[in-house]
Amino acid sequence: MPKAKIKKEVCKGCGLCVVNCPKKILKLTEREINAMGYNYCQVSDPEACIGCAMCAAICPDCAIDVD
Amino acid sequence: MPVFHKTKVLTDVPMHYCPGCTHGVVHRLVAECLEELGVAGKTIGVAPVGCAVFAYNYFNLDMAEAAHGRAPAMATGIKRVRPECVVFAYQGDGDLASIGAAETVHAAARGENITVIFINNGIYGMTGGQMAPTTLIGAKATTCPYGRDPKVNGYPVRVSEMLAQLDGPSYIARVSTHNARAVLDAKKHIRRAFEKQIEGKGFALVEVLTGCPTNWAMSPVDALKYVEEQVIPYYPLGVYKDTDKEVR
Amino acid sequence: MARQLMKGNEAIAEAAIRAGCRAFFGYPITPQNEIPEYMAAHMAENGGVFVQAESEVAAINMVYGAAAAGFRAMTSSSSPGISLKQEGISYIAASDLPCVIVNIMRAGPGLGGIQSAQGDYFQAVKGGGHGDYKLLVFAPASIQEAVDLMFVAFDKADQYRMPAMILGDGMIGQMMEPVELPPAVDLQSLPEKPWCLRGWDGQGERRIVSSLRIQPEDLEPYLNEQMKKWERIKEDEARAEEYRAEDAEILLTAYGTPARICKSAVEILRAEGIKAGLIRPITLFPFPDRAFRYHAARPEVKGFVSVELSTGQMIEDVRLAVDGKKPVSFFGRCGGAVMSEDEIVAFVKGGAF
């Protein structure tokens, strides 16, 4: 099954994917930041990902691949 | 199985937009539509003045950068001499509905065979949050710091409803980006607006409601919630004109 | 090739089509209306496009688009309308695009009047729009010259990738004269424009037409290159006609139709024993400095008289060229009024210096 894969260095940490994920498995880091200085998104439970690509649909930065 | 990869019609240049600004979403939808329609190789885009002023860095297309509000006129000039090309203008609300209102109305009235993507977030983002022609009554901006007062600032312009009155346009629709489902729906209308041009049917415009977390002083999530709860009631979504079928 | 009697505006329009113009965008304003009217009637049959725009602002931005797409594009207007086009002209210049703008000048400022004037010299030559840019400015004194300069304007605009302006006073647009129209250029013979927008097929670099250079480290070098280009243009493209100037002691100078009145004044003055002559700038940018420098250095020259249909604009460039070596005085009529040769003669004899 296709899975969401976050491109950590492209993510601006806006959190729109987090609220649009039907399985609620996306989370922003609390302490770690990427090179741009943002708390970035992570898939907390990859096994639970259903590959629906809702996160990719709302991501403004094309920071999520689903494959 | 849904598989998602970034379209090749966007470049790899990181977009300068603020976190949570859905300009990036709309760029992607436009690029995906052009790719899926197989017309990217003959498309010329016209970028506006405003937050999307650097759009030519992000679309992997031949691009022009217009003067403020003049994108429909520039697109007209391009399309008239290169009718074989797909030509679109990408504009914000200050650009399209204020300084470029005349260019917009008359490109629509001429039925100019171009596609216009109109980003409505009710604010001048690039210049730092001034009142736009589409700013809602009561909403605060740096040039209406106590909230938009119709006695002082007049009323917001409903562009899609206004343009739908004209005979020229073939397609006018308002969509939103407030959640993933809305985005998927928005793409259908953007695709339709490009199909109209490819079919030679004339002016097509899709108004896309977006947020401006930075200048609205909200989190990205709250900004899109505001779009859903406050903006859409004033700017209802839907197809306002479609010369191929009865609407509304 | 037979000569025919044509109105200036119509001859200008026909010459533009023959010079390869295939996109015209205009808006009505007196006294240039016959140009868009002619284009509306004849552009399509020549495979070109005509749009009556909603405003001069829109028209120049349509030119911007068509020029970006690589076509010989043009607009025309008259003074108040040219003011409205300044934004677009600045953008077109900053995007390194060729186009031609015709200004059939009327009297200003403001709504002014609709009679012939030359009050837009500063606007045409010194900028008009914002920022550092130049236009190639051509000033015909007859309809034949307007026709001939139209071909030059399109060619030079392409060569230097910058806008060119035909600056004619109202009489150039409105009077009729016999004119010989050159044959149409073969569009296939024109140089290619590899930079033009046409849709990117993935081969080579995609094309971007933009006037935005947001970093000083990008904009300053660009403008420095422009300065070098303007210097080359000053060196290579200045044009002037001299009339009985070689032994003249009094040098009139005028562009456009006042230059023709000056020629009559020169004849009258010569008949009365006053050695008068004329320098007629044909290009206003680049200004033909060399002709003025040459005559200013001649010991027998007493001075220069700038004769204009304005309150005195070109005189500033005359003074710069003469560089204090000889006195420069001004004689003009303005507001739509036109001087007679007798008025010029009286001014010279009344002690121009």
XYZ file of C-alpha atoms in Angstrom:
668
model
C 0.000 0.000 0.000
C 1.297 3.508 -0.850
C 2.456 5.494 2.133
C 2.916 9.174 2.861
C 6.549 10.210 2.925
C 7.437 13.634 4.259
C 10.260 15.577 2.640
C 11.547 16.980 5.892
C 13.602 19.800 4.400
C 10.713 21.091 2.253
C 8.169 21.165 5.107
C 7.294 24.567 6.602
C 5.448 23.045 9.542
C 2.104 24.676 8.762
C 0.210 21.699 10.144
C -2.502 21.644 7.474
C -1.734 17.999 6.716
C -2.029 17.150 10.395
C -5.669 18.254 10.565
C -6.529 16.798 7.163
C -5.199 13.298 7.878
C -8.179 10.980 8.416
C -6.061 8.552 10.429
C -4.567 11.338 12.612
C -1.063 9.929 12.236
C 0.758 13.101 11.204
C 2.483 15.184 13.855
C 4.791 18.159 13.920
C 8.069 17.809 15.753
C 8.109 19.632 19.051
C 11.823 20.343 19.396
C 13.623 19.313 16.238
C 13.743 21.805 13.391
C 14.783 21.509 9.759
C 17.318 23.690 7.962
C 14.678 26.379 7.365
C 14.013 26.494 11.108
C 10.578 24.897 11.065
C 9.166 22.153 13.219
C 8.445 19.652 10.508
C 5.851 16.998 9.954
C 6.435 13.328 10.671
C 4.365 10.203 10.152
C 3.907 8.910 13.668
C 2.474 5.530 12.671
C 3.451 4.575 9.103
C 1.680 1.246 9.388
C -1.631 3.049 9.879
C -1.236 5.179 6.740
C -3.867 4.290 4.138
C -2.188 6.250 1.333
C -5.235 8.435 0.756
C -3.043 11.451 -0.140
C -5.270 13.943 1.660
C -2.093 15.274 3.251
C -0.496 15.766 -0.178
C -3.637 17.471 -1.466
C -3.527 20.169 1.203
C 0.251 20.549 1.478
C 1.157 23.973 0.029
C 4.795 23.012 -0.526
C 4.570 19.611 -2.229
C 6.455 18.282 0.792
C 4.675 14.940 0.808
C 5.038 12.083 -1.639
C 2.622 9.192 -1.483
C 4.008 6.074 -3.069
C -4.037 3.141 -5.527
C -3.513 6.859 -5.096
C 0.078 7.766 -5.699
C 1.233 11.329 -5.349
C 4.403 12.884 -6.654
C 5.127 16.548 -7.309
C 4.289 17.450 -10.903
C 7.133 18.219 -13.278
C 5.262 21.356 -14.351
C 6.450 22.882 -11.089
C 10.145 23.593 -10.651
C 12.181 22.448 -7.666
C 12.604 26.042 -6.469
C 11.269 26.252 -2.876
C 8.240 28.534 -2.827
C 8.654 31.728 -0.841
C 5.091 31.663 0.465
C 4.487 31.788 4.208
C 3.802 28.514 6.015
C 0.222 27.437 5.410
C -0.426 29.813 2.528
C -2.394 27.867 -0.044
C -0.926 29.750 -3.005
C 1.314 26.705 -3.218
C -1.697 24.414 -3.407
C -3.210 26.410 -6.256
C 0.108 26.516 -8.118
C 0.199 22.753 -7.890
C -3.388 22.342 -9.089
C -2.754 24.569 -12.106
C 0.444 22.705 -12.932
C -1.214 19.295 -12.534
C -4.108 20.300 -14.776
C -1.746 21.524 -17.495
C 0.233 18.288 -17.236
C -2.835 16.076 -17.310
C -4.282 17.982 -20.271
C -0.968 17.541 -22.082
C -0.640 21.245 -22.859
C 2.220 22.361 -20.601
C 4.585 22.502 -23.584
C 2.458 25.144 -25.267
C 1.374 27.096 -22.206
C 2.369 30.655 -21.371
C 1.611 31.876 -17.859
C 1.317 35.470 -16.713
C 2.281 36.228 -13.120
C 0.804 39.173 -11.190
C 2.140 41.739 -8.793
C 1.474 40.620 -5.258
C 2.484 37.534 -3.330
C 2.539 35.460 -6.523
C 4.930 37.884 -8.226
C 7.580 35.144 -8.308
C 5.214 32.540 -9.756
C 7.434 32.423 -12.832
C 10.102 30.827 -10.648
C 7.761 27.986 -9.708
C 5.894 27.146 -12.905
C 8.115 25.182 -15.256
C 6.668 27.059 -18.206
C 7.357 30.015 -20.444
C 6.227 32.843 -18.180
C 5.695 36.582 -18.207
C 5.543 38.925 -15.245
C 2.860 41.595 -15.699
C 2.456 45.045 -14.210
C 0.072 45.310 -11.257
C -3.431 44.434 -12.414
C -2.520 44.210 -16.075
C -2.152 40.444 -16.402
C -5.411 40.026 -18.373
C -4.278 42.704 -20.852
C -0.852 41.144 -21.192
C -2.422 37.696 -21.550
C -4.713 39.158 -24.223
C -1.707 40.409 -26.164
C -0.035 37.005 -25.944
C -3.115 34.971 -26.772
C -4.125 37.112 -29.741
C -0.790 36.596 -31.475
C -0.315 33.014 -30.288
C -3.821 31.517 -30.357
C -2.270 28.044 -30.507
C -0.867 28.510 -27.006
C -2.703 28.020 -23.717
C -2.454 31.316 -21.849
C -3.350 31.907 -18.231
C -3.147 34.779 -15.782
C -2.659 34.089 -12.087
C -3.770 37.020 -9.927
C -4.608 38.010 -6.391
C -7.533 40.095 -5.211
C -5.840 43.481 -5.080
C -4.348 42.866 -8.494
C -7.486 41.530 -10.153
C -10.374 43.222 -8.380
C -8.913 46.614 -7.502
C -6.176 48.043 -9.697
C -6.894 45.566 -12.487
C -10.691 45.664 -12.307
C -11.007 47.278 -15.733
C -8.624 44.819 -17.375
C -10.480 41.924 -15.750
C -13.975 43.066 -16.680
C -13.077 43.835 -20.271
C -11.045 40.691 -20.883
C -14.129 38.846 -19.629
C -16.507 40.975 -21.711
C -14.447 40.346 -24.838
C -14.655 36.650 -24.110
C -10.894 36.639 -24.406
C -9.894 32.989 -24.772
C -7.695 32.878 -21.690
C -7.922 31.272 -18.269
C -7.693 33.384 -15.133
C -6.891 31.935 -11.734
C -8.038 34.422 -9.110
C -6.726 34.061 -5.563
C -9.077 35.707 -3.067
C -7.749 35.957 0.461
C -9.207 39.359 1.246
C -5.915 41.097 1.911
C -2.850 42.621 0.290
C -0.311 40.075 1.451
C 2.934 41.122 -0.202
C 2.710 44.739 0.918
C 1.965 43.787 4.481
C -1.730 43.293 5.091
C -3.646 46.258 3.734
C -7.368 46.206 2.989
C -8.314 44.513 -0.278
C -11.439 45.049 -2.394
C -12.538 41.663 -1.095
C -11.844 42.251 2.626
C -14.944 41.284 4.608
C -16.960 43.856 6.539
C -15.537 44.045 10.042
C -12.290 42.331 9.139
C -9.156 44.144 10.231
C -6.328 45.173 7.945
C -3.525 47.667 8.367
C -5.494 50.280 6.414
C -8.749 49.518 8.224
C -7.277 48.850 11.661
C -10.663 48.995 13.389
C -12.253 46.634 10.899
C -13.691 47.331 7.475
C -16.458 49.888 7.891
C -18.708 50.173 4.842
C -19.309 53.864 5.579
C -15.595 54.509 5.168
C -14.325 51.628 3.057
C -17.315 50.493 1.023
C -18.300 46.896 0.456
C -16.413 43.790 -0.646
C -16.612 42.897 -4.339
C -18.058 39.544 -5.352
C -16.043 39.078 -8.511
C -17.490 35.771 -9.700
C -21.084 36.967 -9.378
C -20.199 40.226 -11.148
C -18.410 38.598 -14.077
C -21.111 35.956 -14.467
C -23.459 38.746 -15.588
C -21.375 39.289 -18.714
C -21.974 37.499 -21.996
C -18.274 36.998 -22.698
C -17.179 34.416 -20.126
C -17.633 30.715 -20.805
C -16.941 29.596 -17.275
C -16.924 31.297 -13.881
C -16.585 29.304 -10.672
C -15.637 29.924 -7.070
C -13.792 27.213 -5.174
C -11.883 26.991 -1.921
C -8.776 25.485 -0.405
C -9.958 25.238 3.193
C -9.467 21.482 3.368
C -8.254 18.578 1.260
C -11.718 17.759 -0.040
C -12.204 21.376 -1.187
C -8.824 21.254 -2.881
C -9.755 18.124 -4.819
C -12.964 19.838 -5.918
C -11.093 23.032 -6.830
C -8.911 21.059 -9.205
C -11.921 19.884 -11.212
C -12.995 23.468 -11.813
C -9.501 24.659 -12.666
C -9.211 21.815 -15.137
C -12.567 22.754 -16.630
C -11.427 26.376 -16.982
C -8.434 25.244 -19.014
C -10.542 22.840 -21.081
C -12.787 25.769 -21.988
C -9.814 27.607 -23.428
C -8.538 24.540 -25.262
C -12.029 24.105 -26.724
C -11.923 27.747 -27.846
C -14.955 28.715 -25.799
C -13.596 31.915 -24.327
C -12.815 33.555 -21.021
C -12.809 31.254 -18.005
C -12.091 32.315 -14.434
C -11.813 30.307 -11.255
C -11.880 32.273 -8.021
C -10.041 30.380 -5.309
C -10.615 31.266 -1.650
C -7.407 31.011 0.323
C -6.176 32.144 3.693
C -3.461 34.544 4.719
C -2.269 33.274 8.088
C 0.458 35.895 8.363
C -1.613 38.988 7.733
C -4.769 37.642 9.303
C -2.617 36.927 12.363
C -3.875 33.377 12.642
C -2.332 29.935 12.590
C -2.616 28.224 9.190
C -5.209 25.845 10.576
C -7.256 28.683 12.085
C -6.988 30.713 8.878
C -8.533 27.928 6.822
C -11.176 27.417 9.502
C -11.959 31.125 9.115
C -12.277 30.640 5.356
C -14.756 27.849 5.912
C -16.819 29.576 8.594
C -16.633 33.277 7.729
C -15.462 33.737 4.148
C -17.495 31.115 2.291
C -20.829 32.441 3.643
C -20.070 35.807 1.996
C -18.462 34.246 -1.074
C -20.511 31.103 -1.751
C -18.807 28.334 -3.668
C -20.133 27.047 -6.954
C -20.254 27.442 -10.706
C -21.619 30.890 -11.555
C -21.494 30.552 -15.286
C -20.989 27.676 -17.675
C -21.959 28.153 -21.285
C -22.171 24.378 -21.679
C -24.919 23.940 -19.114
C -27.456 25.655 -16.917
C -26.093 26.715 -13.554
C -27.643 27.959 -10.350
C 6.473 52.937 -56.978
C 3.691 55.458 -57.394
C 3.180 58.306 -55.042
C -0.228 58.734 -53.478
C -1.937 61.394 -51.423
C -2.456 60.139 -47.876
C -3.392 61.512 -44.492
C -0.526 61.230 -42.023
C -2.214 58.910 -39.573
C -3.289 56.514 -42.308
C 0.144 56.528 -43.901
C 1.682 55.784 -40.501
C -0.666 52.845 -40.017
C -0.035 51.422 -43.493
C 3.706 51.873 -43.058
C 3.564 49.972 -39.764
C 1.819 47.042 -41.422
C 4.389 47.060 -44.223
C 7.159 47.237 -41.635
C 5.903 43.954 -40.214
C 3.601 45.091 -37.424
C 1.174 42.240 -36.788
C -0.382 43.354 -33.499
C -1.999 46.705 -32.829
C -3.736 47.688 -29.626
C -5.284 51.126 -29.350
C -7.809 53.387 -27.754
C -9.545 56.414 -29.270
C -8.145 59.878 -28.685
C -7.899 62.896 -30.966
C -5.853 63.578 -33.108
C -4.616 60.033 -33.777
C -7.911 58.209 -34.341
C -7.254 57.335 -37.965
C -4.411 55.037 -36.881
C -6.565 52.562 -34.902
C -9.350 52.988 -37.463
C -6.992 52.047 -40.288
C -5.621 49.127 -38.280
C -9.140 47.894 -37.527
C -9.878 47.882 -41.236
C -6.620 46.408 -42.517
C -4.791 44.409 -39.850
C -6.788 41.211 -40.267
C -6.326 41.074 -44.050
C -2.583 41.238 -43.419
C -2.676 38.371 -40.950
C -2.384 40.605 -37.905
C -4.507 41.339 -34.871
C -6.283 44.518 -33.809
C -7.907 45.072 -30.427
C -9.617 48.224 -29.270
C -8.583 48.103 -25.639
C -10.592 49.360 -22.679
C -7.979 52.016 -21.942
C -4.551 53.199 -22.958
C -3.247 51.362 -19.918
C -4.649 48.089 -21.199
C -3.523 48.789 -24.762
C 0.138 49.206 -23.841
C -0.017 46.066 -21.698
C -1.449 44.154 -24.641
C 1.533 45.431 -26.621
C 3.686 44.160 -23.740
C 2.186 40.689 -24.173
C 2.400 40.579 -27.966
C 5.967 41.895 -27.905
C 6.868 39.273 -25.289
C 5.473 36.664 -27.658
C 7.898 37.905 -30.314
C 5.606 39.838 -32.653
C 6.148 43.323 -34.021
C 3.600 45.143 -31.883
C 2.464 48.722 -31.739
C 0.120 51.184 -30.123
C -0.688 54.788 -30.871
C -2.196 57.579 -28.882
C -1.999 61.279 -28.214
C -0.553 63.139 -25.271
C -3.008 62.413 -22.404
C -3.198 58.810 -23.573
C 0.565 58.541 -23.778
C 0.711 59.637 -20.135
C -1.466 56.648 -19.290
C 0.859 54.327 -21.189
C 3.948 55.350 -19.260
C 3.661 52.539 -16.735
C 3.599 49.943 -19.481
C 6.385 51.615 -21.425
C 8.630 51.452 -18.364
C 7.851 47.738 -17.938
C 8.412 46.983 -21.622
C 11.737 48.804 -21.556
C 12.754 47.004 -18.369
C 11.832 43.664 -19.937
C 14.085 44.386 -22.948
C 11.227 44.143 -25.398
C 10.910 45.902 -28.730
C 7.730 47.709 -29.735
C 6.671 50.949 -31.370
C 4.571 53.666 -29.756
C 3.218 56.516 -31.863
C 2.433 59.792 -30.118
C 0.572 62.299 -32.282
C 0.981 65.166 -29.856
C -1.763 67.567 -28.893
C -1.563 70.504 -26.536
C -1.246 69.890 -22.828
C -1.035 69.829 -19.873
C -4.131 68.075 -18.588
C -6.870 67.611 -21.090
C -5.313 70.620 -22.821
C -6.442 71.083 -26.394
C -6.577 68.971 -29.523
C -4.434 71.174 -31.735
C -0.860 70.422 -32.672
C 1.848 70.831 -30.012
C 5.219 69.499 -28.881
C 4.789 69.569 -25.128
C 5.638 65.877 -24.696
C 9.335 66.196 -25.527
C 10.468 65.738 -21.939
C 8.113 62.793 -21.466
C 9.394 61.056 -24.591
C 13.078 61.792 -24.223
C 13.684 62.013 -20.480
C 11.754 58.988 -19.335
C 8.068 59.646 -18.804
C 7.611 56.497 -16.803
C 9.478 55.555 -13.642
C 13.042 54.392 -13.400
C 16.132 54.492 -15.592
C 15.252 53.682 -19.170
C 15.363 55.230 -22.617
C 13.230 55.112 -25.708
C 14.462 55.511 -29.246
C 12.586 58.667 -30.254
C 12.039 59.572 -33.902
C 10.580 62.933 -34.933
C 9.282 63.042 -38.509
C 8.782 66.396 -40.213
C 6.773 65.073 -43.153
C 4.456 62.201 -43.838
C 7.037 60.587 -46.083
C 9.533 60.747 -43.267
C 6.977 59.334 -40.819
C 6.511 56.391 -43.187
C 10.244 55.839 -43.620
C 10.967 56.180 -39.902
C 8.324 53.574 -39.086
C 10.507 50.929 -40.752
C 13.581 52.255 -38.964
C 11.732 52.308 -35.630
C 10.725 48.646 -35.843
C 14.191 47.579 -36.993
C 16.050 49.550 -34.338
C 13.619 48.483 -31.615
C 14.353 44.862 -32.516
C 18.081 45.474 -32.808
C 18.402 47.122 -29.407
C 15.485 45.277 -27.762
C 13.853 48.464 -26.522
C 10.721 50.468 -27.279
C 10.804 53.098 -30.008
C 8.539 56.110 -30.219
C 7.430 58.035 -33.247
C 6.882 61.525 -31.857
C 4.790 63.527 -34.282
C 3.035 66.792 -33.677
C -0.674 66.854 -34.518
C -0.041 68.169 -38.002
C 1.923 65.044 -38.920
C -1.154 62.984 -38.125
C -3.761 65.252 -39.640
C -2.331 66.731 -42.830
C -2.282 65.062 -46.229
C 0.816 64.827 -48.383
C 2.009 62.795 -51.323
C 3.827 59.743 -50.066
C 5.628 56.785 -51.542
C 5.090 53.639 -49.527
C 8.006 51.212 -49.432
C 7.266 47.560 -50.160
C 6.305 45.332 -47.260
C 9.114 43.584 -45.446
C 9.321 39.815 -45.670
C 8.566 38.631 -42.138
C 10.709 35.568 -42.718
C 13.710 37.812 -43.316
C 13.496 39.405 -39.850
C 15.986 38.231 -37.222
C 14.814 35.432 -34.928
C 13.800 36.221 -31.352
C 14.986 33.224 -29.364
C 13.894 34.910 -26.134
C 10.225 35.160 -27.072
C 7.439 33.339 -25.266
C 5.910 30.494 -27.258
C 5.471 27.590 -24.844
C 8.406 25.585 -23.559
C 8.850 22.114 -24.996
C 11.496 21.132 -22.474
C 14.376 21.808 -24.867
C 16.982 24.307 -23.702
C 16.093 27.004 -21.206
C 12.512 28.054 -20.623
C 11.823 31.734 -21.235
C 10.813 34.336 -18.683
C 9.831 37.890 -19.551
C 10.048 40.011 -16.437
C 11.061 43.470 -15.297
C 11.608 42.301 -11.718
C 15.201 42.259 -10.473
C 14.606 42.487 -6.791
C 18.219 42.246 -5.663
C 20.446 45.297 -6.123
C 23.229 42.940 -7.193
C 21.028 41.942 -10.128
C 19.469 45.295 -10.974
C 22.563 47.452 -10.824
C 24.620 45.379 -13.289
C 21.592 45.238 -15.567
C 21.289 49.030 -15.552
C 25.028 49.421 -16.057
C 24.692 47.298 -19.193
C 21.788 49.459 -20.290
C 23.945 52.553 -19.882
C 26.547 51.030 -22.168
C 23.827 50.276 -24.698
C 22.582 53.888 -24.569
C 26.123 55.106 -25.168
C 26.408 52.882 -28.236
C 23.077 54.221 -29.449
C 24.259 57.816 -28.951
C 27.334 56.962 -30.983
C 25.619 55.114 -33.807
C 22.017 56.186 -34.182
C 21.793 59.984 -33.917
C 20.242 61.569 -36.975
C 19.812 65.193 -37.987
C 19.158 67.149 -41.134
C 21.125 70.333 -41.730
C 19.635 72.985 -43.981
C 21.880 75.831 -45.209
C 23.790 75.379 -41.978
C 27.319 75.184 -43.367
C 27.950 78.932 -43.523
C 25.141 80.041 -41.215
C 25.704 82.589 -38.467
C 22.283 82.130 -36.900
C 21.242 78.525 -36.444
C 17.590 77.772 -35.943
C 16.817 74.362 -34.552
C 13.469 72.614 -34.582
C 12.008 69.126 -34.963
C 8.782 68.029 -36.622
C 6.636 70.444 -38.601
C 8.071 73.625 -36.973
C 11.307 72.713 -38.759
C 9.513 73.231 -42.066
C 8.367 76.671 -40.943
C 11.959 77.341 -39.964
C 13.124 76.487 -43.480
C 10.843 79.208 -44.837
C 12.193 81.588 -42.196
C 15.767 80.723 -43.234
C 14.931 81.625 -46.819
C 13.396 84.979 -45.810
C 16.331 85.785 -43.526
C 18.852 84.858 -46.228
C 17.005 87.070 -48.725
C 17.380 89.887 -46.233
C 21.100 89.259 -45.915
C 21.090 87.369 -42.644
C 22.998 84.106 -42.861
C 20.529 81.738 -41.196
C 20.471 77.961 -41.230
C 18.671 75.060 -39.569
C 19.611 71.958 -37.637
C 16.663 69.568 -37.550
C 17.009 66.699 -35.096
C 15.408 63.559 -36.542
C 16.241 61.449 -33.516
C 15.468 63.106 -30.162
C 16.980 60.222 -28.255
C 19.739 59.901 -29.167
C 19.992 63.668 -29.490
C 22.255 64.665 -32.403
C 24.826 66.420 -30.196
C 27.556 66.192 -32.805
C 25.840 68.550 -35.265
C 25.432 71.163 -32.545
C 28.973 70.747 -31.263
C 30.341 71.174 -34.778
C 28.512 74.427 -35.410
C 29.020 75.786 -31.896
C 32.750 75.546 -32.549
C 32.561 77.592 -35.726
C 33.729 81.182 -34.906
C 31.226 82.885 -37.199
C 28.187 81.318 -35.502
C 26.454 83.916 -33.314
C 23.982 81.639 -31.644
C 21.182 79.096 -31.779
C 17.420 79.548 -31.602
C 15.320 76.598 -30.456
C 11.939 76.862 -32.148
C 9.288 74.705 -30.554
C 5.548 74.237 -30.147
C 5.999 74.279 -26.379
C 7.200 76.559 -23.613
C 10.730 75.326 -24.221
C 11.764 71.714 -23.776
C 14.200 70.639 -26.483
C 16.160 73.805 -25.740
C 17.604 72.056 -22.685
C 19.223 69.413 -24.870
C 20.368 72.092 -27.328
C 22.062 73.939 -24.455
C 23.719 70.738 -23.255
C 25.039 70.066 -26.753
C 26.186 73.661 -27.330
C 27.813 73.482 -23.902
C 27.930 77.229 -23.257
C 30.034 77.922 -26.311
C 27.343 80.063 -27.946
C 24.128 81.694 -26.736
C 20.935 79.671 -27.132
C 17.589 81.422 -27.154
C 14.048 80.205 -27.405
C 11.133 81.024 -29.629
C 7.927 79.075 -29.276
C 4.211 79.071 -29.574
C 2.191 76.714 -27.469
C -1.278 75.643 -26.425
C -2.106 74.546 -29.966
C -1.037 77.784 -31.627
C 1.528 77.532 -34.436
C 4.163 80.119 -35.316
C 4.466 81.687 -38.754
C 7.769 82.084 -40.564
C 7.380 85.862 -40.182
C 7.228 85.532 -36.411
C 10.461 83.550 -36.445
C 12.084 86.128 -38.746
C 10.941 88.968 -36.496
C 12.326 87.184 -33.441
C 15.733 86.698 -35.061
C 15.896 90.263 -36.378
C 14.591 91.648 -33.087
C 17.740 90.455 -31.417
C 17.536 86.814 -30.537
C 20.742 87.134 -28.549
